[in-house]
Structure formats: structure tokens, C-alpha cells
Amino acid sequence: MHDLAKKIIEKDVRALARGISFLENDHPDKLSILKDLHAEGKGAHIIGITGSPGAGKSSLVNRFIQYLRSNGLTVGIVAVDPTSPFSGGALLGDRVRMAEHFTDPGVFIRSMGTRGSLGGLARTTKETVRMMDAYGFDVILVETVGVGQSELDIMKVADTTAVVLNPGSGDVVQVFKAGIMEIADLFIINKADLPGVSKLMTEIEGMLDLVKHDADYRPPIAQTISTQKKGIEDVWGFARKHLQYLKDTGEGDRKKTRILQDEVIEVVHYELMKMIERRQQDGDWRGQIERREIDPYTVASNILSELDF
Ligand SMILES: Nc1nc2c(ncn2[C@@H]2O[C@H](COP(=O)(O)OP(=O)(O)O)[C@@H](O)[C@H]2O)c(=O)[nH]1
Ligand SMILES: [Mg+2]
């Protein structure tokens, strides 16, 4: 077994931090470490929290951490915010907000950098969650901005996906269009201190009637005020109920199978892309295309034939 994998399983928190850096930097040992860790997954309850920027996800996560800790549970947090490309930004805000947890050994917070492509970020995020699960947190929270395919893709790693909405924001239509409705296991109306809660409630219920009318699981709706610690226990209660549903119906197992099968394709895809990118640096095909000396199909065929399988 890889030394780092061994240390992560032994709950060496510095090894965990280093391991995640390996993932982010695409270290050559990455796949071998993940392989060693696979059987070591402890079955954390992985909860994804998604929603528009400013919806209050980070504030909610902060309260959630407090709540889980006061119930004796350990928590790993992965914060992904590709919408803040500037250093600092939202992540710095999160850091300040979550500072009180930094000295607590039962809490581990990792902000995912904005480097690399979104596809790469989604991959790294999922691998980080796997690594945290092998380390052995009771609950793993993944915060991500709900825009675009990659964010939806990140959420596939979660057992339970919570979608955060605000009253008076007109978010519901967006959520519906973006295909988030389909992946939501639980809705959270955060900023429930603001006007428009019952209108939003009706909108979500209406949408659920359309999308989930024949489903055997109907996502519940929680109301929270993150700035006042309100409603967090409902979120936790609903999340536990959803996990129980996954267990009771076998849907959890089926979901897991799909995720693992997809993972194979994803890893192959990602590794192939890296090989191709390295190959692309060889030769002057970009120049040849610029000078219209060659067609893209010939270049593509050449690159593919050079990758020896
Ligand atoms: N009124 C009100 N403001 C909130 C609530 N939760 C968060 N906020 C505020 O909303 C803003 C954005 O919060 P943040 O957690 O950074 O949102 P994120 O971008 O979704 O992570 C901050 O100014 C929070 O103080 C709430 O329940 N009520
Ligand atoms: Mg945030």
C-alpha cells in the first residue's frame, strides 16, 4: 500500500492534506493512492449543497458544522466556487466565517482552487471526497455553486443533494431549467427571514408536482435562517430520512453502482485528455493549421495513432 494511503487511513490529518494536494496537482501516484483507498471508504453521509452565489450556502455550511459537532459528529468540508476566479473573494469570506472551526480536529475544511478546467475541478472534487471518506469523517459536506454541467456533475458524488433557494429571488425557474430539479433530494429555503417564503414554497411544490408526481420519493422543503441558526436540525433530519430511503429501497446501491461505473469512464477520459494534451505540444500542427497546410481530421488521426494502446 502507498505510504500516504496508509497514513490517511490511520487518520493522519497532514497526510490527508498532502493527499488532496496530490489530487489537485495530478501527482503521478494519484491513481495508485486512490486505488489503495477505495476499499477503505467508511461510508460517510455525503451531502451536497448547491445554489446560486449569495444564496447563503457557506453561512449554512458553517451552521451545519456547528450543529453536527455539537452532536458529536466529525465533518469534512469541500468548498468549490469556480465563480470566484480572483484570489481571496468568496473563499476568503468563507475562511473568515469558518475560522472558528480551524482548531477543531473534528473538522477539516478544504477549498478547491479554481485552477484548471471545470472538468478537472469536478474530478478533483470527487476524488477529494473519496479521500476524506477513507480518512473517516462521519459527514462530508460539498458546497458548490449551482451553475452549469460541471457543478451538476460534482453533485453526483453526494448521497443527498440539497438545493438552496431564497425567497424573492426568482431562482425556481432557473433551477428548473438547469436540470437541478432532477438531482434535488431536499430543498432549503434559506433567508427565511425575508418576505416571500410562502410564495417560494408554493412555486417549489408546483414544480415538484410536475417533475416528481410519479416518483416514490418527494424532496422535502426545509426553511432556514443561517444568520440566526434556525432550521438546521430540519435540514439534518430530512437528510437522514433521505439516506434511510436510499438504504430501504436499494436505490443507494444502484446509485453507487452507476457512480462507480461512470467513474471508470471519467478517469479514462481524463487520463486520455492529459495524454493528448501532452502530445499536442509535440510538432507544429497549430502552425500548420494556421497556414492552412493541414486539415483538423488528419491532425486528430495523427495524434490518436501516436497514443499507443
Ligand atoms: N437575511 C439573511 N441573510 C443571510 C442568511 N444566510 C446568509 N445570509 C447572507 O447572505 C450573504 C451571502 O452568504 P454566503 O453564505 O456567502 O452565500 P454563498 O455564496 O451561497 O456561499 C451573506 O451576506 C450572508 O450573511 C439568512 O438566513 N438571512
Ligand atoms: Mg460560498
Short mmCIF file of C-alpha atoms and ligand atoms in Angstrom, two decimals:
data_model
loop_
_atom_site.label_atom_id
_atom_site.label_comp_id
_atom_site.label_asym_id
_atom_site.label_seq_id
_atom_site.Cartn_x
_atom_site.Cartn_y
_atom_site.Cartn_z
CA MET A 1 0.00 0.00 0.00
CA HIS A 2 1.16 3.53 -0.76
CA ASP A 3 2.64 5.16 2.32
CA LEU A 4 0.37 8.18 2.04
CA ALA A 5 -2.73 5.99 1.71
CA LYS A 6 -1.71 4.10 4.82
CA LYS A 7 -1.27 7.32 6.79
CA ILE A 8 -4.62 8.68 5.62
CA ILE A 9 -6.39 5.54 6.83
CA GLU A 10 -4.56 5.92 10.14
CA LYS A 11 -6.17 9.37 10.43
CA ASP A 12 -3.04 11.40 9.91
CA VAL A 13 -4.56 14.78 9.07
CA ARG A 14 -1.37 16.12 7.49
CA ALA A 15 -1.29 13.11 5.19
CA LEU A 16 -4.86 13.90 4.20
CA ALA A 17 -3.92 17.48 3.35
CA ARG A 18 -0.94 16.27 1.34
CA GLY A 19 -3.03 13.64 -0.39
CA ILE A 20 -5.51 16.27 -1.54
CA SER A 21 -2.65 18.34 -2.91
CA PHE A 22 -1.55 15.25 -4.84
CA LEU A 23 -5.03 15.12 -6.35
CA GLU A 24 -5.00 18.80 -7.23
CA ASN A 25 -1.56 18.62 -8.79
CA ASP A 26 -2.22 15.40 -10.64
CA HIS A 27 0.69 13.71 -8.92
CA PRO A 28 1.90 10.56 -10.72
CA ASP A 29 0.98 8.46 -7.64
CA LYS A 30 -2.60 9.74 -7.66
CA LEU A 31 -4.34 6.74 -9.14
CA SER A 32 -2.39 4.26 -7.05
CA ILE A 33 -3.32 6.10 -3.85
CA LEU A 34 -6.99 6.23 -4.84
CA LYS A 35 -6.85 2.53 -5.63
CA ASP A 36 -5.50 1.76 -2.17
CA LEU A 37 -8.13 3.94 -0.55
CA HIS A 38 -11.10 2.57 -2.45
CA ALA A 39 -11.84 -0.36 -0.16
CA GLU A 40 -11.25 1.87 2.88
CA GLY A 41 -14.27 4.11 2.33
CA LYS A 42 -16.09 4.38 5.64
CA GLY A 43 -19.45 5.31 4.21
CA ALA A 44 -19.70 8.93 5.34
CA HIS A 45 -23.00 10.62 4.66
CA ILE A 46 -22.04 12.85 1.74
CA ILE A 47 -24.28 15.89 1.48
CA GLY A 48 -24.02 18.26 -1.47
CA ILE A 49 -25.17 21.83 -1.01
CA THR A 50 -25.75 23.79 -4.17
CA GLY A 51 -27.37 27.09 -5.10
CA SER A 52 -26.71 30.48 -6.66
CA PRO A 53 -23.87 32.69 -5.44
CA GLY A 54 -25.06 34.59 -2.37
CA ALA A 55 -27.83 32.13 -1.52
CA GLY A 56 -26.17 31.58 1.83
CA LYS A 57 -24.56 28.20 1.24
CA SER A 58 -21.38 28.97 3.15
CA SER A 59 -23.29 30.50 6.07
CA LEU A 60 -25.45 27.40 6.12
CA VAL A 61 -22.46 25.08 5.97
CA ASN A 62 -20.93 26.97 8.87
CA ARG A 63 -24.07 26.46 10.97
CA PHE A 64 -24.28 22.87 9.85
CA ILE A 65 -20.74 22.23 11.07
CA GLN A 66 -21.61 23.70 14.47
CA TYR A 67 -24.73 21.58 14.65
CA LEU A 68 -23.02 18.32 13.67
CA ARG A 69 -20.13 18.94 16.04
CA SER A 70 -22.48 19.56 18.93
CA ASN A 71 -23.95 16.15 18.14
CA GLY A 72 -20.52 14.58 18.34
CA LEU A 73 -20.10 14.03 14.60
CA THR A 74 -16.93 14.76 12.65
CA VAL A 75 -17.19 16.76 9.43
CA GLY A 76 -15.15 17.11 6.25
CA ILE A 77 -15.98 20.06 4.02
CA VAL A 78 -15.12 20.63 0.37
CA ALA A 79 -15.93 24.13 -0.86
CA VAL A 80 -15.93 24.58 -4.62
CA ASP A 81 -16.50 28.01 -6.08
CA PRO A 82 -15.43 28.33 -9.68
CA THR A 83 -17.29 31.61 -9.96
CA SER A 84 -14.69 33.45 -7.91
CA PRO A 85 -11.55 33.29 -10.03
CA PHE A 86 -9.91 36.10 -8.11
CA SER A 87 -7.72 35.07 -5.26
CA GLY A 88 -9.46 35.67 -1.97
CA GLY A 89 -13.01 36.55 -2.96
CA ALA A 90 -15.71 34.29 -1.69
CA LEU A 91 -13.24 31.72 -0.44
CA LEU A 92 -11.58 34.29 1.77
CA GLY A 93 -15.01 35.17 3.14
CA ASP A 94 -15.61 31.51 3.84
CA ARG A 95 -12.31 31.30 5.57
CA VAL A 96 -13.19 34.11 7.94
CA ARG A 97 -16.62 32.64 8.56
CA MET A 98 -15.28 29.21 9.25
CA ALA A 99 -12.24 30.32 11.22
CA GLU A 100 -13.74 29.16 14.49
CA HIS A 101 -13.55 25.57 13.24
CA PHE A 102 -9.89 25.68 12.25
CA THR A 103 -8.58 24.46 15.58
CA ASP A 104 -11.17 21.69 15.92
CA PRO A 105 -9.65 18.31 14.94
CA GLY A 106 -13.16 17.01 14.16
CA VAL A 107 -13.48 19.46 11.29
CA PHE A 108 -11.46 19.55 8.08
CA ILE A 109 -12.14 22.27 5.52
CA ARG A 110 -10.71 22.31 2.03
CA SER A 111 -11.40 24.97 -0.58
CA MET A 112 -10.90 23.73 -4.09
CA GLY A 113 -8.76 26.02 -6.19
CA THR A 114 -10.03 27.48 -9.39
CA ARG A 115 -7.07 26.26 -11.39
CA GLY A 116 -7.56 24.07 -14.40
CA SER A 117 -10.64 23.26 -16.38
CA LEU A 118 -14.02 22.81 -14.74
CA GLY A 119 -13.98 19.17 -15.77
CA GLY A 120 -10.71 18.77 -13.90
CA LEU A 121 -12.17 20.53 -10.90
CA ALA A 122 -15.14 18.19 -10.81
CA ARG A 123 -12.81 15.21 -10.95
CA THR A 124 -10.57 16.52 -8.18
CA THR A 125 -13.56 17.35 -6.00
CA LYS A 126 -14.92 13.83 -6.25
CA GLU A 127 -11.53 12.32 -5.54
CA THR A 128 -11.14 14.61 -2.53
CA VAL A 129 -14.47 13.39 -1.18
CA ARG A 130 -13.30 9.78 -1.62
CA MET A 131 -10.11 10.56 0.23
CA MET A 132 -11.99 12.22 3.08
CA ASP A 133 -14.25 9.19 3.28
CA ALA A 134 -11.27 6.86 3.61
CA TYR A 135 -9.95 9.12 6.37
CA GLY A 136 -13.25 8.62 8.12
CA PHE A 137 -15.39 11.71 8.70
CA ASP A 138 -18.97 10.98 9.73
CA VAL A 139 -20.38 13.59 7.38
CA ILE A 140 -18.86 15.21 4.30
CA LEU A 141 -20.35 18.48 3.05
CA VAL A 142 -19.70 19.63 -0.50
CA GLU A 143 -20.56 23.26 -1.24
CA THR A 144 -20.78 24.23 -4.87
CA VAL A 145 -22.35 26.95 -6.96
CA GLY A 146 -25.23 25.51 -8.93
CA VAL A 147 -24.43 26.73 -12.40
CA GLY A 148 -23.57 24.55 -15.34
CA GLN A 149 -22.95 20.94 -16.11
CA SER A 150 -19.76 20.51 -14.12
CA GLU A 151 -21.47 21.53 -10.91
CA LEU A 152 -24.28 19.11 -11.58
CA ASP A 153 -21.61 16.54 -12.20
CA ILE A 154 -19.89 17.26 -8.89
CA MET A 155 -23.18 16.61 -7.13
CA LYS A 156 -23.23 13.04 -8.39
CA VAL A 157 -20.74 12.22 -5.66
CA ALA A 158 -23.30 13.14 -2.98
CA ASP A 159 -25.72 10.75 -1.33
CA THR A 160 -28.04 13.64 -0.64
CA THR A 161 -28.18 16.83 -2.69
CA ALA A 162 -29.67 19.93 -1.10
CA VAL A 163 -30.63 22.90 -3.26
CA VAL A 164 -30.58 26.28 -1.53
CA LEU A 165 -33.06 28.91 -2.68
CA ASN A 166 -34.01 32.37 -1.39
CA PRO A 167 -37.42 34.00 -1.16
CA GLY A 168 -37.97 36.73 -3.72
CA SER A 169 -35.05 35.65 -5.88
CA GLY A 170 -36.89 34.10 -8.82
CA ASP A 171 -34.49 31.17 -8.58
CA VAL A 172 -37.03 28.46 -9.10
CA VAL A 173 -37.33 28.87 -12.85
CA GLN A 174 -33.55 28.82 -13.14
CA VAL A 175 -33.37 25.67 -11.09
CA PHE A 176 -35.99 24.07 -13.25
CA LYS A 177 -34.23 25.00 -16.48
CA ALA A 178 -30.80 23.95 -15.31
CA GLY A 179 -31.94 20.41 -14.60
CA ILE A 180 -31.28 20.82 -10.89
CA MET A 181 -34.82 19.79 -10.06
CA GLU A 182 -33.98 16.25 -11.10
CA ILE A 183 -30.99 15.94 -8.79
CA ALA A 184 -32.50 17.68 -5.76
CA ASP A 185 -33.21 15.40 -2.79
CA LEU A 186 -34.04 18.25 -0.49
CA PHE A 187 -34.81 21.96 -0.85
CA ILE A 188 -33.65 24.58 1.59
CA ILE A 189 -35.35 27.96 1.65
CA ASN A 190 -32.58 29.98 3.26
CA LYS A 191 -33.04 33.62 4.29
CA ALA A 192 -36.49 32.61 5.53
CA ASP A 193 -36.42 35.90 7.50
CA LEU A 194 -37.04 37.73 4.21
CA PRO A 195 -40.51 38.20 2.68
CA GLY A 196 -41.84 35.78 0.05
CA VAL A 197 -41.34 32.45 1.81
CA SER A 198 -44.84 31.09 1.24
CA LYS A 199 -44.79 32.16 -2.42
CA LEU A 200 -41.49 30.32 -2.94
CA MET A 201 -42.87 27.32 -1.11
CA THR A 202 -45.83 27.20 -3.50
CA GLU A 203 -43.54 27.56 -6.50
CA ILE A 204 -41.34 24.67 -5.42
CA GLU A 205 -44.34 22.47 -4.62
CA GLY A 206 -45.81 23.28 -8.03
CA MET A 207 -42.56 22.34 -9.71
CA LEU A 208 -42.36 19.12 -7.72
CA ASP A 209 -45.90 18.25 -8.78
CA LEU A 210 -44.71 18.48 -12.37
CA VAL A 211 -41.38 16.72 -12.07
CA LYS A 212 -41.86 14.30 -9.21
CA HIS A 213 -45.55 13.46 -9.40
CA ASP A 214 -44.92 9.77 -10.06
CA ALA A 215 -41.71 9.40 -8.07
CA ASP A 216 -41.70 7.39 -4.86
CA TYR A 217 -39.53 9.99 -3.17
CA ARG A 218 -40.65 13.60 -2.95
CA PRO A 219 -37.96 16.07 -1.86
CA PRO A 220 -38.98 17.86 1.34
CA ILE A 221 -38.56 21.60 1.83
CA ALA A 222 -36.72 23.00 4.85
CA GLN A 223 -36.69 26.63 5.94
CA THR A 224 -33.52 28.09 7.41
CA ILE A 225 -32.12 31.37 8.63
CA SER A 226 -28.39 30.75 8.63
CA THR A 227 -27.63 34.05 10.24
CA GLN A 228 -29.75 33.02 13.24
CA LYS A 229 -29.01 29.30 13.49
CA LYS A 230 -32.59 28.49 12.57
CA GLY A 231 -33.80 25.35 10.80
CA ILE A 232 -30.54 23.44 10.65
CA GLU A 233 -31.94 20.49 12.61
CA ASP A 234 -34.69 20.14 9.98
CA VAL A 235 -32.08 20.01 7.21
CA TRP A 236 -30.25 17.27 9.07
CA GLY A 237 -33.46 15.39 9.79
CA PHE A 238 -34.52 15.47 6.14
CA ALA A 239 -31.04 14.43 5.00
CA ARG A 240 -31.10 11.43 7.37
CA LYS A 241 -34.55 10.46 6.13
CA HIS A 242 -33.33 10.61 2.56
CA LEU A 243 -30.35 8.40 3.39
CA GLN A 244 -32.72 5.93 5.02
CA TYR A 245 -34.85 5.95 1.89
CA LEU A 246 -31.75 5.16 -0.18
CA LYS A 247 -30.98 2.22 2.09
CA ASP A 248 -34.50 0.85 2.39
CA THR A 249 -35.24 0.85 -1.33
CA GLY A 250 -31.87 -0.29 -2.61
CA GLU A 251 -31.69 2.97 -4.57
CA GLY A 252 -28.49 3.84 -2.71
CA ASP A 253 -26.78 0.71 -4.01
CA ARG A 254 -28.00 1.27 -7.54
CA LYS A 255 -26.82 4.87 -7.39
CA LYS A 256 -23.43 3.78 -6.12
CA THR A 257 -23.07 1.25 -8.93
CA ARG A 258 -23.84 3.92 -11.51
CA ILE A 259 -21.36 6.29 -9.92
CA LEU A 260 -18.58 3.71 -9.91
CA GLN A 261 -19.29 2.72 -13.50
CA ASP A 262 -19.25 6.37 -14.58
CA GLU A 263 -16.05 6.84 -12.64
CA VAL A 264 -14.24 4.33 -14.86
CA ILE A 265 -15.17 6.23 -18.00
CA GLU A 266 -14.33 9.55 -16.36
CA VAL A 267 -10.88 8.52 -15.24
CA VAL A 268 -10.06 7.01 -18.64
CA HIS A 269 -11.40 10.13 -20.33
CA TYR A 270 -9.42 12.43 -18.08
CA GLU A 271 -6.17 10.50 -18.37
CA LEU A 272 -6.57 10.30 -22.15
CA MET A 273 -7.15 14.05 -22.32
CA LYS A 274 -3.94 14.62 -20.42
CA MET A 275 -2.03 12.31 -22.79
CA ILE A 276 -3.48 14.10 -25.78
CA GLU A 277 -2.62 17.49 -24.32
CA ARG A 278 0.95 16.37 -23.83
CA ARG A 279 1.05 15.07 -27.41
CA GLN A 280 -0.36 18.31 -28.71
CA GLN A 281 2.72 20.11 -27.55
CA ASP A 282 4.80 17.99 -29.92
CA GLY A 283 5.05 19.09 -33.50
CA ASP A 284 3.89 22.23 -35.18
CA TRP A 285 0.34 21.26 -36.06
CA ARG A 286 -1.04 24.51 -34.70
CA GLY A 287 1.20 26.42 -37.09
CA GLN A 288 0.29 24.08 -39.91
CA ILE A 289 -3.38 24.72 -39.32
CA GLU A 290 -2.78 28.45 -39.13
CA ARG A 291 -1.05 28.28 -42.51
CA ARG A 292 -3.90 26.05 -43.77
CA GLU A 293 -1.39 23.34 -44.64
CA ILE A 294 -3.32 20.59 -42.97
CA ASP A 295 -6.89 19.69 -42.07
CA PRO A 296 -8.01 19.07 -38.46
CA TYR A 297 -9.01 15.48 -39.17
CA THR A 298 -5.54 14.48 -40.27
CA VAL A 299 -4.07 16.11 -37.16
CA ALA A 300 -6.58 14.33 -34.94
CA SER A 301 -5.89 10.99 -36.63
CA ASN A 302 -2.16 11.51 -36.22
CA ILE A 303 -2.48 12.34 -32.52
CA LEU A 304 -4.72 9.32 -31.94
CA SER A 305 -2.42 6.96 -33.81
CA GLU A 306 0.54 8.17 -31.76
CA LEU A 307 -1.14 7.19 -28.49
CA ASP A 308 -0.08 3.60 -28.32
CA PHE A 309 -2.65 1.39 -26.70
N1 LIG B 1 -31.06 37.79 5.83
C1 LIG B 1 -30.32 36.68 5.72
N2 LIG B 1 -29.08 36.78 5.17
C2 LIG B 1 -28.36 35.65 5.07
C3 LIG B 1 -28.85 34.39 5.52
N3 LIG B 1 -27.90 33.46 5.26
C4 LIG B 1 -26.87 34.09 4.67
N4 LIG B 1 -27.13 35.42 4.56
C5 LIG B 1 -26.24 36.45 3.98
O1 LIG B 1 -26.13 36.25 2.58
C6 LIG B 1 -24.84 36.63 2.11
C7 LIG B 1 -24.22 35.52 1.29
O2 LIG B 1 -23.94 34.42 2.10
P1 LIG B 1 -22.92 33.27 1.73
O3 LIG B 1 -23.04 32.24 2.79
O4 LIG B 1 -21.57 33.81 1.43
O5 LIG B 1 -23.55 32.74 0.36
P2 LIG B 1 -22.96 31.69 -0.70
O6 LIG B 1 -22.37 32.49 -1.82
O7 LIG B 1 -24.16 30.93 -1.15
O8 LIG B 1 -21.96 30.83 -0.01
C8 LIG B 1 -24.03 36.97 3.35
O9 LIG B 1 -24.01 38.36 3.48
C9 LIG B 1 -24.81 36.33 4.46
O10 LIG B 1 -24.65 37.00 5.71
C10 LIG B 1 -30.17 34.35 6.12
O11 LIG B 1 -30.67 33.30 6.50
N5 LIG B 1 -30.84 35.52 6.17
MG MG B 2 -19.97 30.24 -0.53
#
